[in-house]
Short mmCIF file of C-alpha atoms in Angstrom, two decimals:
data_model
loop_
_atom_site.label_atom_id
_atom_site.label_comp_id
_atom_site.label_asym_id
_atom_site.label_seq_id
_atom_site.Cartn_x
_atom_site.Cartn_y
_atom_site.Cartn_z
CA UNK A 1 152.33 27.12 82.80
CA UNK A 2 150.67 29.17 85.51
CA UNK A 3 152.60 31.94 87.29
CA UNK A 4 151.05 30.67 90.53
CA UNK A 5 153.95 28.22 90.79
CA UNK A 6 157.45 29.07 89.58
CA UNK A 7 159.30 26.05 88.23
CA UNK A 8 162.88 26.36 87.03
CA UNK A 9 166.37 24.94 87.22
CA UNK A 10 169.01 26.75 89.26
CA UNK A 11 172.44 25.20 89.23
CA UNK A 12 172.12 21.58 90.26
CA UNK A 13 168.65 21.96 91.76
CA UNK A 14 165.13 21.87 90.45
CA UNK A 15 163.33 24.81 92.07
CA UNK A 16 159.62 25.00 92.89
CA UNK A 17 158.22 28.18 94.44
CA UNK A 18 154.56 28.43 95.37
CA UNK A 19 153.75 31.93 94.13
CA UNK A 20 150.37 33.07 95.42
CA UNK A 21 151.41 35.10 98.46
CA UNK A 22 148.15 37.08 98.51
CA UNK A 23 146.30 33.74 98.85
CA UNK A 24 148.86 32.38 101.35
CA UNK A 25 150.16 30.19 98.51
CA UNK A 26 147.08 27.99 98.54
CA UNK A 27 147.41 25.09 96.10
CA UNK A 28 145.16 25.15 93.05
CA UNK A 29 144.50 22.18 90.80
CA UNK A 30 146.75 23.69 88.12
CA UNK A 31 149.59 24.15 90.62
CA UNK A 32 149.36 20.52 91.65
CA UNK A 33 149.55 19.28 88.07
CA UNK A 34 152.47 21.62 87.22
CA UNK A 35 154.47 20.38 90.21
CA UNK A 36 153.78 16.78 89.24
CA UNK A 37 154.96 17.39 85.66
CA UNK A 38 158.17 18.98 86.93
CA UNK A 39 158.95 16.12 89.30
CA UNK A 40 158.39 13.58 86.52
CA UNK A 41 160.68 15.52 84.16
CA UNK A 42 163.42 15.92 86.78
CA UNK A 43 163.35 12.34 87.95
CA UNK A 44 165.61 11.12 85.13
CA UNK A 45 167.38 14.42 84.42
CA UNK A 46 171.01 13.78 85.39
CA UNK A 47 171.75 17.51 85.55
CA UNK A 48 169.40 17.87 88.53
CA UNK A 49 170.60 16.36 91.80
CA UNK A 50 167.84 17.56 94.12
CA UNK A 51 164.55 19.43 94.36
CA UNK A 52 163.90 22.50 96.51
CA UNK A 53 160.35 23.71 97.24
CA UNK A 54 159.53 26.94 99.06
CA UNK A 55 156.82 29.58 99.23
CA UNK A 56 156.79 33.23 98.13
CA UNK A 57 156.08 36.05 100.57
CA UNK A 58 156.56 36.29 104.30
CA UNK A 59 153.24 34.96 105.61
CA UNK A 60 152.99 31.38 104.45
CA UNK A 61 154.70 28.43 102.85
CA UNK A 62 151.25 27.10 101.90
CA UNK A 63 148.06 27.48 103.90
CA UNK A 64 146.33 24.53 102.25
CA UNK A 65 144.48 23.57 99.11
CA UNK A 66 142.44 26.17 97.26
CA UNK A 67 139.00 24.88 98.20
CA UNK A 68 136.95 27.70 96.67
CA UNK A 69 136.51 25.94 93.33
CA UNK A 70 135.48 22.73 95.10
CA UNK A 71 132.98 24.68 97.17
CA UNK A 72 131.52 26.55 94.20
CA UNK A 73 131.10 23.33 92.23
CA UNK A 74 129.71 21.47 95.23
CA UNK A 75 126.95 23.93 96.03
CA UNK A 76 125.78 23.47 92.43
CA UNK A 77 125.63 19.72 92.91
CA UNK A 78 128.83 18.97 90.99
CA UNK A 79 131.00 16.78 93.18
CA UNK A 80 133.30 15.56 90.43
CA UNK A 81 135.79 18.43 90.70
CA UNK A 82 136.56 17.69 94.33
CA UNK A 83 137.19 14.04 93.48
CA UNK A 84 139.44 15.07 90.58
CA UNK A 85 141.38 17.52 92.75
CA UNK A 86 141.99 15.04 95.55
CA UNK A 87 142.99 12.32 93.08
CA UNK A 88 145.68 14.54 91.55
CA UNK A 89 146.83 15.97 94.87
CA UNK A 90 147.18 12.61 96.59
CA UNK A 91 149.09 11.17 93.64
CA UNK A 92 151.53 14.06 94.00
CA UNK A 93 151.86 13.43 97.75
CA UNK A 94 152.72 9.78 97.14
CA UNK A 95 155.22 10.75 94.44
CA UNK A 96 157.00 13.11 96.83
CA UNK A 97 157.18 10.40 99.50
CA UNK A 98 158.79 7.95 97.05
CA UNK A 99 160.86 10.46 95.05
CA UNK A 100 164.27 9.03 94.15
CA UNK A 101 166.17 12.30 94.52
CA UNK A 102 166.57 14.47 97.63
CA UNK A 103 163.50 16.68 98.07
CA UNK A 104 164.05 19.68 100.32
CA UNK A 105 161.05 21.59 101.70
CA UNK A 106 161.79 25.00 103.23
CA UNK A 107 158.86 25.65 105.52
CA UNK A 108 157.95 29.08 106.88
CA UNK A 109 154.87 30.90 108.10
CA UNK A 110 151.47 29.25 107.90
CA UNK A 111 151.46 25.62 106.79
CA UNK A 112 148.17 23.74 106.70
CA UNK A 113 146.51 20.95 104.75
CA UNK A 114 147.93 20.82 101.26
CA UNK A 115 151.05 22.61 102.46
CA UNK A 116 151.81 19.63 104.67
CA UNK A 117 151.25 17.37 101.67
CA UNK A 118 154.00 19.00 99.57
CA UNK A 119 156.44 19.35 102.47
CA UNK A 120 155.91 16.69 105.11
CA UNK A 121 156.66 13.69 102.89
CA UNK A 122 159.93 15.04 101.51
CA UNK A 123 163.30 13.52 102.33
CA UNK A 124 164.57 16.78 103.88
CA UNK A 125 162.08 18.96 105.77
CA UNK A 126 163.53 22.18 107.13
CA UNK A 127 161.31 24.35 109.28
CA UNK A 128 161.99 28.01 109.95
CA UNK A 129 161.38 30.05 113.08
CA UNK A 130 158.18 31.61 111.75
CA UNK A 131 156.48 28.30 110.99
CA UNK A 132 152.95 27.67 112.26
CA UNK A 133 151.81 24.19 111.23
CA UNK A 134 148.37 22.67 111.71
CA UNK A 135 145.85 20.21 110.30
CA UNK A 136 142.54 22.00 111.02
CA UNK A 137 140.35 20.03 108.59
CA UNK A 138 137.87 18.79 111.21
CA UNK A 139 136.73 22.39 111.50
CA UNK A 140 135.45 22.44 107.91
CA UNK A 141 133.95 18.97 107.72
CA UNK A 142 137.00 17.18 106.32
CA UNK A 143 139.67 14.96 107.84
CA UNK A 144 143.44 15.53 107.94
CA UNK A 145 144.45 14.37 104.48
CA UNK A 146 147.28 14.66 101.89
CA UNK A 147 148.85 11.70 103.69
CA UNK A 148 148.94 13.51 107.01
CA UNK A 149 147.24 10.60 108.78
CA UNK A 150 150.45 8.69 108.01
CA UNK A 151 152.52 11.42 109.67
CA UNK A 152 150.11 11.67 112.60
CA UNK A 153 150.08 7.91 113.09
CA UNK A 154 153.86 7.92 113.40
CA UNK A 155 154.01 10.73 115.96
CA UNK A 156 155.00 9.62 119.45
CA UNK A 157 152.30 8.13 121.65
CA UNK A 158 148.85 9.47 120.89
CA UNK A 159 150.07 12.90 119.85
CA UNK A 160 148.77 12.30 116.34
CA UNK A 161 145.19 11.87 117.52
CA UNK A 162 145.45 15.11 119.48
CA UNK A 163 146.93 17.14 116.62
CA UNK A 164 144.56 15.75 114.01
CA UNK A 165 141.36 16.11 116.00
CA UNK A 166 141.98 19.52 117.61
CA UNK A 167 143.93 21.21 114.81
CA UNK A 168 146.53 22.40 117.34
CA UNK A 169 148.97 24.86 115.81
CA UNK A 170 152.58 23.71 116.14
CA UNK A 171 155.62 25.94 116.28
CA UNK A 172 158.92 24.95 114.65
CA UNK A 173 160.12 22.81 117.56
CA UNK A 174 156.71 21.15 117.88
CA UNK A 175 156.85 20.19 114.21
CA UNK A 176 160.21 18.47 114.72
CA UNK A 177 158.92 16.71 117.84
CA UNK A 178 155.82 15.49 116.00
CA UNK A 179 157.72 14.29 112.93
CA UNK A 180 156.53 16.95 110.50
CA UNK A 181 160.05 18.39 110.10
CA UNK A 182 163.65 17.30 110.55
CA UNK A 183 165.69 20.44 111.19
CA UNK A 184 165.39 24.14 111.97
CA UNK A 185 167.08 27.18 110.46
CA UNK A 186 166.46 30.89 111.09
CA UNK A 187 164.24 32.55 108.48
CA UNK A 188 167.12 34.79 107.47
CA UNK A 189 169.30 31.83 106.48
CA UNK A 190 166.97 30.58 103.76
CA UNK A 191 168.57 32.43 100.84
CA UNK A 192 172.12 31.39 101.70
CA UNK A 193 171.09 27.76 102.16
CA UNK A 194 169.34 27.68 98.77
CA UNK A 195 172.38 29.20 97.08
CA UNK A 196 174.74 26.67 98.65
CA UNK A 197 172.61 23.71 97.62
CA UNK A 198 172.00 24.98 94.10
CA UNK A 199 175.76 25.43 93.65
CA UNK A 200 176.71 22.01 94.97
CA UNK A 201 173.65 19.77 95.01
CA UNK A 202 174.78 18.82 98.51
CA UNK A 203 171.98 18.62 101.08
CA UNK A 204 174.45 18.30 103.95
CA UNK A 205 174.60 22.10 103.91
CA UNK A 206 171.39 21.98 105.94
CA UNK A 207 173.53 20.96 108.92
CA UNK A 208 175.76 24.01 108.38
CA UNK A 209 172.82 26.39 108.80
CA UNK A 210 170.89 24.37 111.39
CA UNK A 211 170.17 25.98 114.78
CA UNK A 212 168.09 25.07 117.82
CA UNK A 213 164.53 26.43 117.60
CA UNK A 214 162.68 28.05 120.45
CA UNK A 215 161.26 25.58 122.96
CA UNK A 216 158.41 23.35 121.88
CA UNK A 217 155.00 23.62 123.52
CA UNK A 218 154.03 19.95 123.27
CA UNK A 219 156.57 18.18 125.52
CA UNK A 220 154.88 19.27 128.78
CA UNK A 221 151.55 17.94 127.45
CA UNK A 222 152.58 14.50 126.22
CA UNK A 223 151.59 12.57 129.35
CA UNK A 224 148.17 14.19 129.49
CA UNK A 225 147.68 13.75 125.75
CA UNK A 226 148.38 10.02 126.01
CA UNK A 227 146.05 9.69 128.99
CA UNK A 228 143.16 11.28 127.10
CA UNK A 229 143.65 10.49 123.41
CA UNK A 230 144.44 6.80 123.91
CA UNK A 231 140.77 6.20 124.64
CA UNK A 232 138.57 4.04 122.47
CA UNK A 233 136.52 6.68 120.66
CA UNK A 234 135.82 10.39 120.48
CA UNK A 235 133.00 10.21 123.01
CA UNK A 236 135.35 8.72 125.63
CA UNK A 237 138.00 11.33 124.82
CA UNK A 238 135.50 14.15 125.40
CA UNK A 239 134.16 12.47 128.52
CA UNK A 240 137.66 12.36 130.01
CA UNK A 241 138.41 15.98 129.07
CA UNK A 242 135.22 17.08 130.80
CA UNK A 243 136.61 15.77 134.10
CA UNK A 244 139.79 17.84 133.81
CA UNK A 245 140.07 21.51 134.75
CA UNK A 246 143.55 22.48 133.58
CA UNK A 247 144.05 25.03 130.80
CA UNK A 248 145.19 22.46 128.24
CA UNK A 249 142.16 20.22 128.71
CA UNK A 250 139.73 23.16 128.52
CA UNK A 251 141.29 24.32 125.25
CA UNK A 252 141.27 20.81 123.77
CA UNK A 253 137.63 20.31 124.73
CA UNK A 254 136.67 23.63 123.19
CA UNK A 255 138.34 22.63 119.92
CA UNK A 256 136.62 19.26 119.80
CA UNK A 257 133.20 20.71 120.58
CA UNK A 258 133.65 23.26 117.79
CA UNK A 259 134.58 20.68 115.13
CA UNK A 260 132.41 18.42 113.03
CA UNK A 261 131.44 15.30 115.03
CA UNK A 262 131.51 13.12 111.92
CA UNK A 263 134.98 14.35 110.97
CA UNK A 264 136.29 13.80 114.49
CA UNK A 265 135.34 10.15 114.72
CA UNK A 266 136.51 9.43 111.18
CA UNK A 267 139.81 11.17 111.86
CA UNK A 268 140.39 9.07 114.95
CA UNK A 269 139.73 5.87 113.03
CA UNK A 270 141.86 6.89 110.04
CA UNK A 271 144.89 7.66 112.21
CA UNK A 272 144.59 4.33 113.97
CA UNK A 273 144.21 2.45 110.70
CA UNK A 274 147.25 4.29 109.34
CA UNK A 275 149.24 3.26 112.40
CA UNK A 276 148.56 -0.39 111.61
CA UNK A 277 149.21 -0.33 107.85
CA UNK A 278 151.96 2.33 108.08
CA UNK A 279 152.29 3.16 104.38
CA UNK A 280 151.67 6.50 102.71
CA UNK A 281 149.60 4.80 100.01
CA UNK A 282 147.21 3.17 102.49
CA UNK A 283 146.84 6.42 104.40
CA UNK A 284 145.98 8.33 101.23
CA UNK A 285 143.48 5.67 100.18
CA UNK A 286 141.75 5.88 103.54
CA UNK A 287 141.61 9.66 103.42
CA UNK A 288 140.24 9.60 99.86
CA UNK A 289 137.34 7.45 100.98
CA UNK A 290 136.22 10.31 103.19
CA UNK A 291 137.23 13.38 101.18
CA UNK A 292 135.71 12.09 97.94
CA UNK A 293 132.34 11.87 99.73
CA UNK A 294 132.62 14.91 101.98
CA UNK A 295 130.78 17.35 99.71
CA UNK A 296 127.82 15.12 98.90
CA UNK A 297 127.45 13.08 102.08
CA UNK A 298 129.47 14.96 104.71
CA UNK A 299 129.76 18.48 106.04
CA UNK A 300 132.46 19.99 103.82
CA UNK A 301 130.18 22.50 102.08
CA UNK A 302 128.63 23.72 105.33
CA UNK A 303 131.97 23.81 107.11
CA UNK A 304 133.54 25.81 104.29
CA UNK A 305 130.59 28.19 104.20
CA UNK A 306 130.83 28.92 107.92
CA UNK A 307 134.63 29.22 108.11
CA UNK A 308 135.64 30.73 104.77
CA UNK A 309 132.68 32.01 102.73
CA UNK A 310 130.31 33.67 105.21
CA UNK A 311 132.82 33.56 108.08
CA UNK A 312 130.05 33.39 110.67
CA UNK A 313 131.82 30.52 112.47
CA UNK A 314 128.44 28.91 113.12
CA UNK A 315 128.29 25.70 111.08
CA UNK A 316 125.13 23.67 111.21
CA UNK A 317 126.52 20.15 111.17
CA UNK A 318 124.28 17.35 109.89
CA UNK A 319 124.90 15.54 113.17
CA UNK A 320 125.00 17.97 116.05
CA UNK A 321 126.69 15.69 118.57
CA UNK A 322 128.67 12.46 118.49
CA UNK A 323 125.64 10.55 119.71
CA UNK A 324 123.75 11.73 116.63
CA UNK A 325 126.24 10.20 114.17
CA UNK A 326 124.98 6.77 112.99
CA UNK A 327 127.61 4.04 112.86
CA UNK A 328 126.58 3.21 109.32
CA UNK A 329 127.37 6.76 108.20
CA UNK A 330 130.88 6.49 109.62
CA UNK A 331 131.33 3.15 107.87
CA UNK A 332 130.11 4.63 104.59
CA UNK A 333 132.41 7.64 104.80
CA UNK A 334 135.43 5.41 105.48
CA UNK A 335 134.64 2.71 102.93
CA UNK A 336 137.06 2.27 100.03
CA UNK A 337 136.27 4.66 97.19
#
């Protein structure tokens, strides 16, 4: 068992702590498989009434999947590791969504990508004051995944399209508004809440510690978001934003113009497909179609190079603008894998 994830029983709870604080608790392949093994073992263990997952350190619950190994393999022409990683990770996400026992995620600090996958599908999602939650995958040539298109599709109005395509960073109240969390507690209450639940196995203690978070930032934007992100495709969304001069529209346009055109259009379509099917399994299957091809046929390697490896923030996308992206490429990236 790796020390990167601490798995143990405390009282009546199964405890999972992501334990890579220096790497913002990024999920490795081994961490994913260890968590899955624990959840399988605890499922029929009558001494465990609930599961609690949290992250070590002050900075992050989990800032995403550890993509370095996928990148290193991909630049050598080996795309099998990425497919293996996503297969295991998505199976874990679906297991969490269908888990028969209460699954409490205590969410603080940075939460992105894979961090959403191991928190957002739980039965009890408690966000703390320090939380900063985002799905910024379009910036590295991916799409919001780990079942997040299911969450985004169920956000009110067209908020999901906005969050998924721009990578907007939500605060604690935003996360509750968007359906990524259920309740808020102060960061300082985490230890006492864990102790109470481990002692009793009673998740109603969340209500005892619950407080109102600081005001959300999304409510004032909802009307404008619906006006813009309800449009047919990404090109029409950008066209509308270009006619608007307010601060929100300028920031949204800047984000879209910075992100991978292929990822943007595929993200839009995946969220809308997920809204129709409305199951976690269908959302994951749709995401896997894209992510399993993103290294070989998409822009994942270049996006990762620019954002994480070289950090020059100047990706050279295969298709420089939306007009350059062939329809057949979009269809191929979204086809069933």
